[in-house]
mmCIF file of C-alpha atoms in Angstrom:
data_model
loop_
_atom_site.group_PDB
_atom_site.id
_atom_site.type_symbol
_atom_site.label_atom_id
_atom_site.label_comp_id
_atom_site.label_asym_id
_atom_site.label_seq_id
_atom_site.Cartn_x
_atom_site.Cartn_y
_atom_site.Cartn_z
ATOM 1 C CA MET V 1 32.079 32.145 25.740
ATOM 2 C CA GLY V 2 29.633 34.457 24.774
ATOM 3 C CA ARG V 3 25.655 33.977 23.947
ATOM 4 C CA GLU V 4 26.497 34.176 20.582
ATOM 5 C CA GLY V 5 29.323 31.338 20.730
ATOM 6 C CA LYS V 6 27.000 29.219 22.919
ATOM 7 C CA GLN V 7 24.129 29.645 20.072
ATOM 8 C CA ARG V 8 26.761 28.762 17.536
ATOM 9 C CA LYS V 9 27.779 25.245 19.268
ATOM 10 C CA LEU V 10 24.705 24.211 20.143
ATOM 11 C CA LYS V 11 23.770 24.612 16.778
ATOM 12 C CA ARG V 12 26.797 22.589 15.236
ATOM 13 C CA ALA V 13 25.943 20.096 18.013
ATOM 14 C CA LYS V 14 22.494 19.730 16.711
ATOM 15 C CA ALA V 15 23.697 20.038 12.725
ATOM 16 C CA GLU V 16 26.140 16.754 13.558
ATOM 17 C CA GLN V 17 23.570 14.878 15.711
ATOM 18 C CA LYS V 18 21.159 15.324 12.911
ATOM 19 C CA MET V 19 23.927 13.888 10.211
ATOM 20 C CA SER V 20 24.671 11.527 12.479
ATOM 21 C CA LYS V 21 21.014 9.889 12.465
ATOM 22 C CA LYS V 22 20.661 10.801 8.949
ATOM 23 C CA LYS V 23 24.089 8.108 8.578
ATOM 24 C CA ASN V 24 22.615 5.550 10.714
ATOM 25 C CA LEU V 25 19.598 5.555 8.937
ATOM 26 C CA ILE V 26 20.915 5.584 5.653
ATOM 27 C CA GLN V 27 23.132 2.609 6.637
ATOM 28 C CA THR V 28 20.434 0.840 7.850
ATOM 29 C CA ASN V 29 18.000 1.179 4.654
ATOM 30 C CA SER V 30 21.036 -0.320 2.824
ATOM 31 C CA ALA V 31 21.288 -3.003 5.095
ATOM 32 C CA GLU V 32 17.347 -3.713 4.803
ATOM 33 C CA ILE V 33 17.757 -3.354 0.504
ATOM 34 C CA ALA V 34 20.502 -5.743 0.592
ATOM 35 C CA ARG V 35 18.911 -8.684 2.454
ATOM 36 C CA LEU V 36 15.727 -7.645 0.427
ATOM 37 C CA ARG V 37 17.851 -8.065 -2.720
ATOM 38 C CA GLN V 38 19.384 -11.368 -1.327
ATOM 39 C CA GLU V 39 15.942 -12.733 -0.895
ATOM 40 C CA LEU V 40 14.645 -11.947 -4.006
ATOM 41 C CA HIS V 41 17.821 -13.512 -5.718
ATOM 42 C CA ARG V 42 17.166 -16.656 -4.126
ATOM 43 C CA LEU V 43 13.204 -16.637 -5.782
ATOM 44 C CA GLY V 44 14.874 -16.345 -9.036
ATOM 45 C CA LEU V 45 14.086 -12.155 -8.993
ATOM 46 C CA GLN V 46 15.389 -8.675 -9.192
ATOM 47 C CA LEU V 47 14.676 -5.557 -7.593
ATOM 48 C CA VAL V 48 14.194 -2.573 -9.799
ATOM 49 C CA THR V 49 14.719 0.800 -8.229
ATOM 50 C CA ILE V 50 12.390 3.679 -8.624
ATOM 51 C CA ASP V 51 12.798 7.386 -7.971
ATOM 52 C CA SER V 52 12.061 8.459 -4.295
ATOM 53 C CA ASP V 53 9.892 11.379 -5.212
ATOM 54 C CA GLY V 54 6.641 10.726 -3.151
ATOM 55 C CA ASN V 55 5.337 8.658 -6.518
ATOM 56 C CA CYS V 56 6.598 5.683 -5.976
ATOM 57 C CA LEU V 57 4.231 3.506 -5.962
ATOM 58 C CA PHE V 58 2.608 5.054 -8.592
ATOM 59 C CA ARG V 59 5.729 4.687 -10.704
ATOM 60 C CA THR V 60 6.147 1.063 -9.798
ATOM 61 C CA LEU V 61 2.726 0.432 -11.196
ATOM 62 C CA SER V 62 3.701 1.806 -14.236
ATOM 63 C CA ASP V 63 6.714 -0.157 -14.541
ATOM 64 C CA GLN V 64 4.514 -3.522 -13.878
ATOM 65 C CA LEU V 65 2.049 -1.859 -16.207
ATOM 66 C CA TYR V 66 4.125 -0.263 -19.493
ATOM 67 C CA GLY V 67 7.702 -1.470 -18.610
ATOM 68 C CA ASP V 68 8.852 1.806 -17.267
ATOM 69 C CA GLN V 69 8.038 4.195 -14.460
ATOM 70 C CA THR V 70 7.148 7.290 -16.567
ATOM 71 C CA HIS V 71 3.533 6.754 -16.909
ATOM 72 C CA PHE V 72 2.905 7.084 -13.133
ATOM 73 C CA PRO V 73 0.743 10.485 -13.922
ATOM 74 C CA ASP V 74 -1.791 8.310 -15.943
ATOM 75 C CA ILE V 75 -1.801 5.344 -13.214
ATOM 76 C CA ARG V 76 -2.508 7.754 -10.653
ATOM 77 C CA LYS V 77 -5.122 9.444 -12.491
ATOM 78 C CA GLU V 78 -7.100 6.329 -13.210
ATOM 79 C CA ILE V 79 -6.592 5.191 -9.424
ATOM 80 C CA VAL V 80 -7.896 8.555 -8.209
ATOM 81 C CA GLN V 81 -10.923 8.232 -10.844
ATOM 82 C CA TYR V 82 -11.999 4.490 -9.977
ATOM 83 C CA ILE V 83 -11.897 6.242 -6.095
ATOM 84 C CA LYS V 84 -14.459 8.670 -7.124
ATOM 85 C CA ASP V 85 -16.362 6.693 -9.021
ATOM 86 C CA HIS V 86 -16.907 3.798 -6.372
ATOM 87 C CA GLN V 87 -17.577 6.454 -2.705
ATOM 88 C CA GLU V 88 -19.696 4.041 -1.156
ATOM 89 C CA ASN V 89 -17.078 0.866 -1.448
ATOM 90 C CA LEU V 90 -14.218 2.529 -0.534
ATOM 91 C CA GLU V 91 -15.002 5.092 1.815
ATOM 92 C CA PRO V 92 -14.561 2.875 4.859
ATOM 93 C CA PHE V 93 -11.295 1.957 3.842
ATOM 94 C CA MET V 94 -10.540 5.758 4.528
ATOM 95 C CA GLU V 95 -9.591 7.285 8.043
ATOM 96 C CA ASP V 96 -11.977 9.167 9.890
ATOM 97 C CA GLU V 97 -9.939 12.170 10.008
ATOM 98 C CA GLU V 98 -10.177 13.473 6.318
ATOM 99 C CA THR V 99 -13.088 13.547 4.050
ATOM 100 C CA PHE V 100 -13.599 11.620 0.681
ATOM 101 C CA ASP V 101 -13.357 14.616 -1.188
ATOM 102 C CA ASN V 102 -10.314 15.806 0.481
ATOM 103 C CA TYR V 103 -9.005 12.554 0.234
ATOM 104 C CA CYS V 104 -9.540 12.247 -3.666
ATOM 105 C CA ARG V 105 -8.211 16.210 -3.812
ATOM 106 C CA ARG V 106 -5.194 14.920 -2.200
ATOM 107 C CA MET V 107 -4.531 12.015 -3.675
ATOM 108 C CA ALA V 108 -4.623 13.425 -7.550
ATOM 109 C CA GLU V 109 -1.458 15.658 -6.532
ATOM 110 C CA ASP V 110 1.995 14.728 -7.676
ATOM 111 C CA GLY V 111 4.657 13.442 -4.772
ATOM 112 C CA VAL V 112 1.348 12.565 -2.833
ATOM 113 C CA TRP V 113 2.315 8.632 -1.506
ATOM 114 C CA GLY V 114 0.066 6.335 -2.240
ATOM 115 C CA GLY V 115 -0.995 3.039 0.027
ATOM 116 C CA ASN V 116 -2.993 0.218 0.721
ATOM 117 C CA LEU V 117 -6.164 1.493 -0.878
ATOM 118 C CA GLU V 118 -4.080 2.747 -4.179
ATOM 119 C CA LEU V 119 -3.030 -0.621 -4.193
ATOM 120 C CA TYR V 120 -6.319 -2.331 -3.741
ATOM 121 C CA VAL V 121 -7.895 -0.049 -6.505
ATOM 122 C CA ALA V 122 -5.251 -0.975 -8.859
ATOM 123 C CA ALA V 123 -5.502 -4.858 -8.306
ATOM 124 C CA LEU V 124 -9.105 -4.049 -9.276
ATOM 125 C CA VAL V 125 -8.797 -1.492 -12.219
ATOM 126 C CA TRP V 126 -5.982 -3.688 -13.817
ATOM 127 C CA LYS V 127 -7.440 -7.529 -12.697
ATOM 128 C CA ARG V 128 -4.071 -8.224 -11.189
ATOM 129 C CA ARG V 129 -3.001 -9.743 -8.099
ATOM 130 C CA ILE V 130 -0.596 -7.714 -6.799
ATOM 131 C CA VAL V 131 2.275 -9.585 -4.884
ATOM 132 C CA VAL V 132 3.979 -7.315 -2.265
ATOM 133 C CA HIS V 133 7.295 -8.629 -0.768
ATOM 134 C CA GLN V 134 9.115 -7.596 2.299
ATOM 135 C CA VAL V 135 12.471 -8.610 3.996
ATOM 136 C CA ASP V 136 12.130 -11.835 5.847
ATOM 137 C CA GLY V 137 9.937 -13.623 3.369
ATOM 138 C CA ASN V 138 7.172 -11.594 3.919
ATOM 139 C CA ARG V 139 4.567 -11.297 1.414
ATOM 140 C CA THR V 140 1.040 -10.150 1.016
ATOM 141 C CA THR V 141 -1.182 -10.421 -1.976
ATOM 142 C CA ILE V 142 -3.599 -7.780 -2.832
ATOM 143 C CA ASP V 143 -6.655 -9.672 -4.200
ATOM 144 C CA CYS V 144 -8.698 -8.800 -7.097
ATOM 145 C CA GLY V 145 -11.037 -11.464 -6.926
ATOM 146 C CA ASP V 146 -9.781 -13.670 -9.946
ATOM 147 C CA PRO V 147 -7.488 -16.357 -8.376
ATOM 148 C CA LYS V 148 -6.387 -16.733 -12.570
ATOM 149 C CA ALA V 149 -5.419 -12.799 -12.804
ATOM 150 C CA PRO V 150 -1.968 -12.002 -13.573
ATOM 151 C CA GLU V 151 0.389 -11.305 -10.610
ATOM 152 C CA TRP V 152 2.571 -8.022 -10.437
ATOM 153 C CA HIS V 153 5.307 -8.455 -8.033
ATOM 154 C CA ILE V 154 6.317 -4.967 -5.978
ATOM 155 C CA CYS V 155 8.237 -4.683 -2.657
ATOM 156 C CA TYR V 156 7.969 -2.505 0.102
ATOM 157 C CA TYR V 157 10.727 -1.390 2.973
ATOM 158 C CA ASN V 158 11.503 0.853 5.258
ATOM 159 C CA ASP V 159 7.968 1.674 6.090
ATOM 160 C CA GLU V 160 7.713 4.507 3.015
ATOM 161 C CA HIS V 161 9.240 3.208 -0.189
ATOM 162 C CA TYR V 162 7.719 0.943 -2.856
ATOM 163 C CA ASP V 163 10.041 -0.599 -5.771
ATOM 164 C CA SER V 164 9.572 -2.572 -8.855
ATOM 165 C CA ILE V 165 10.255 -6.554 -8.798
ATOM 166 C CA ARG V 166 11.103 -8.729 -12.109
ATOM 167 C CA SER V 167 12.592 -11.944 -12.928
ATOM 168 C CA ALA V 168 16.132 -12.237 -12.821
ATOM 169 C CA ASP V 169 16.045 -13.115 -17.018
ATOM 170 C CA ASP V 170 13.958 -9.985 -17.395
ATOM 171 C CA ASP V 171 16.543 -7.409 -19.729
ATOM 172 C CA LEU V 172 14.067 -4.966 -18.120
ATOM 173 C CA THR V 173 13.782 -3.446 -21.471
ATOM 174 C CA SER V 174 9.889 -3.882 -21.948
ATOM 175 C CA ALA V 175 6.952 -4.996 -20.290
ATOM 176 C CA PRO V 176 7.771 -7.462 -17.442
ATOM 177 C CA LEU V 177 8.010 -11.177 -18.083
ATOM 178 C CA PRO V 178 5.895 -13.341 -15.955
ATOM 179 C CA VAL V 179 6.816 -14.390 -12.222
ATOM 180 C CA SER V 180 6.786 -17.968 -11.120
ATOM 181 C CA LEU V 181 7.706 -17.989 -7.486
ATOM 182 C CA PRO V 182 9.079 -21.872 -6.124
ATOM 183 C CA ASN V 183 6.220 -24.365 -5.558
ATOM 184 C CA GLU V 184 7.323 -24.703 -2.005
ATOM 185 C CA ASP V 185 7.522 -20.398 -1.313
ATOM 186 C CA LYS V 186 3.705 -20.754 -2.452
ATOM 187 C CA ILE V 187 2.678 -23.627 0.038
ATOM 188 C CA CYS V 188 4.560 -21.788 2.667
ATOM 189 C CA VAL V 189 2.180 -18.551 2.228
ATOM 190 C CA GLU V 190 -0.637 -20.491 2.221
ATOM 191 C CA ILE V 191 -0.089 -22.306 5.385
ATOM 192 C CA THR V 192 1.223 -19.217 7.091
ATOM 193 C CA ALA V 193 -2.297 -17.044 5.636
ATOM 194 C CA ASP V 194 -4.286 -19.266 8.051
ATOM 195 C CA ASN V 195 -4.003 -17.220 11.313
ATOM 196 C CA GLY V 196 -7.841 -17.376 12.717
ATOM 197 C CA GLU V 197 -8.975 -14.741 10.599
ATOM 198 C CA ASP V 198 -11.908 -16.596 10.050
ATOM 199 C CA LYS V 199 -13.337 -16.852 13.226
ATOM 200 C CA ALA V 200 -12.887 -13.283 13.449
ATOM 201 C CA LEU V 201 -14.299 -12.752 9.804
ATOM 202 C CA GLU V 202 -17.327 -14.854 10.632
ATOM 203 C CA SER V 203 -18.296 -12.534 13.994
ATOM 204 C CA LEU V 204 -18.091 -9.590 12.440
ATOM 205 C CA LYS V 205 -20.474 -10.444 9.557
ATOM 206 C CA LYS V 206 -22.889 -11.852 12.403
ATOM 207 C CA GLU V 207 -22.103 -8.805 14.312
ATOM 208 C CA PHE V 208 -23.239 -6.806 10.867
ATOM 209 C CA PRO V 209 -25.597 -8.822 8.933
ATOM 210 C CA GLN V 210 -26.864 -5.991 6.551
ATOM 211 C CA MET V 211 -23.472 -5.747 5.388
ATOM 212 C CA ASP V 212 -22.600 -6.507 2.355
ATOM 213 C CA VAL V 213 -20.254 -9.706 2.602
ATOM 214 C CA ASP V 214 -18.062 -9.272 -0.388
ATOM 215 C CA GLU V 215 -17.416 -5.134 0.783
ATOM 216 C CA LEU V 216 -16.980 -7.009 4.494
ATOM 217 C CA GLU V 217 -14.126 -9.268 3.535
ATOM 218 C CA SER V 218 -12.756 -6.539 1.239
ATOM 219 C CA LEU V 219 -12.889 -3.841 4.224
ATOM 220 C CA TYR V 220 -11.237 -6.440 6.761
ATOM 221 C CA HIS V 221 -8.245 -7.385 4.495
ATOM 222 C CA GLN V 222 -7.738 -3.731 3.580
ATOM 223 C CA LEU V 223 -7.630 -2.912 7.568
ATOM 224 C CA ASN V 224 -5.030 -5.607 8.401
ATOM 225 C CA SER V 225 -7.459 -7.899 9.516
ATOM 226 C CA ASP V 226 -7.885 -6.148 12.580
ATOM 227 C CA PRO V 227 -11.612 -6.949 13.897
ATOM 228 C CA ALA V 228 -11.539 -3.747 16.154
ATOM 229 C CA ARG V 229 -10.510 -1.167 13.071
ATOM 230 C CA VAL V 230 -13.479 -2.954 10.709
ATOM 231 C CA ARG V 231 -15.617 -2.889 13.906
ATOM 232 C CA LYS V 232 -14.798 1.486 14.549
ATOM 233 C CA LYS V 233 -15.206 1.955 10.406
ATOM 234 C CA LEU V 234 -18.700 0.126 10.162
ATOM 235 C CA ILE V 235 -19.850 1.644 12.922
ATOM 236 C CA ALA V 236 -19.201 5.303 11.643
ATOM 237 C CA LYS V 237 -20.456 4.100 8.300
ATOM 238 C CA ASN V 238 -24.225 3.306 10.179
ATOM 239 C CA LYS V 239 -24.030 6.549 11.922
ATOM 240 C CA LYS V 240 -23.307 8.364 8.429
ATOM 241 C CA SER V 241 -26.174 6.316 6.710
ATOM 242 C CA LYS V 242 -28.689 7.193 9.409
ATOM 243 C CA ASN V 243 -27.430 11.085 9.593
ATOM 244 C CA PHE V 244 -27.906 11.141 5.756
ATOM 245 C CA GLN V 245 -31.634 9.566 6.088
ATOM 246 C CA LYS V 246 -32.615 11.901 8.915
ATOM 247 C CA LYS V 247 -31.673 14.733 6.691
ATOM 248 C CA ARG V 248 -33.669 13.450 4.148
ATOM 249 C CA ARG V 249 -36.599 13.047 6.024
#
């Protein structure tokens, strides 16, 4: 076999391997979605499929707010504007590798994935408690500060995609009907939420007494209750503040 023949064979083998991996991924994703649908069905809920075009988070929020996913550009615009208007409070949530201005410019672009920060901002902008469902009954609630605020229910799976969630009785022709989880399910969430976070949070409050308590708690929960990540962010923020003060002098 000549050199060109070997190259074609190698190229074909790589293509087959790539297709095999893609097929396995699709099967895995399908299994996860099927399991999630079953879990939601037991809770009296249904999954509303959202387009996978990089705007899935904003499309999902659009479905929750307006009853369809077409208003996602407006949702994105409002979230990015809120981030710009609250730089001092929200910049600590961002990764150190990217500047605040670059983050805002990038997030304003169509097709750029949104994440935890955008969910948190959405909760604040529209005064909603956002319940994020995942497989195996895992749920996270993004709090807006009002325990009596209406809830939005969405789901996140495959570490990359958001879909909307509605009541099983919802005919999907208008804004979502209110969702009510079974009482025993809510109790379970409250019990499992207590995993020693209070001690770590109290320790951080003592370590950074100059930090606003509400801001510290928000940062703590946004960084998945990871004290090390919170400490790193706060130290970096203090350094920036000191450097800024030196420049002014």
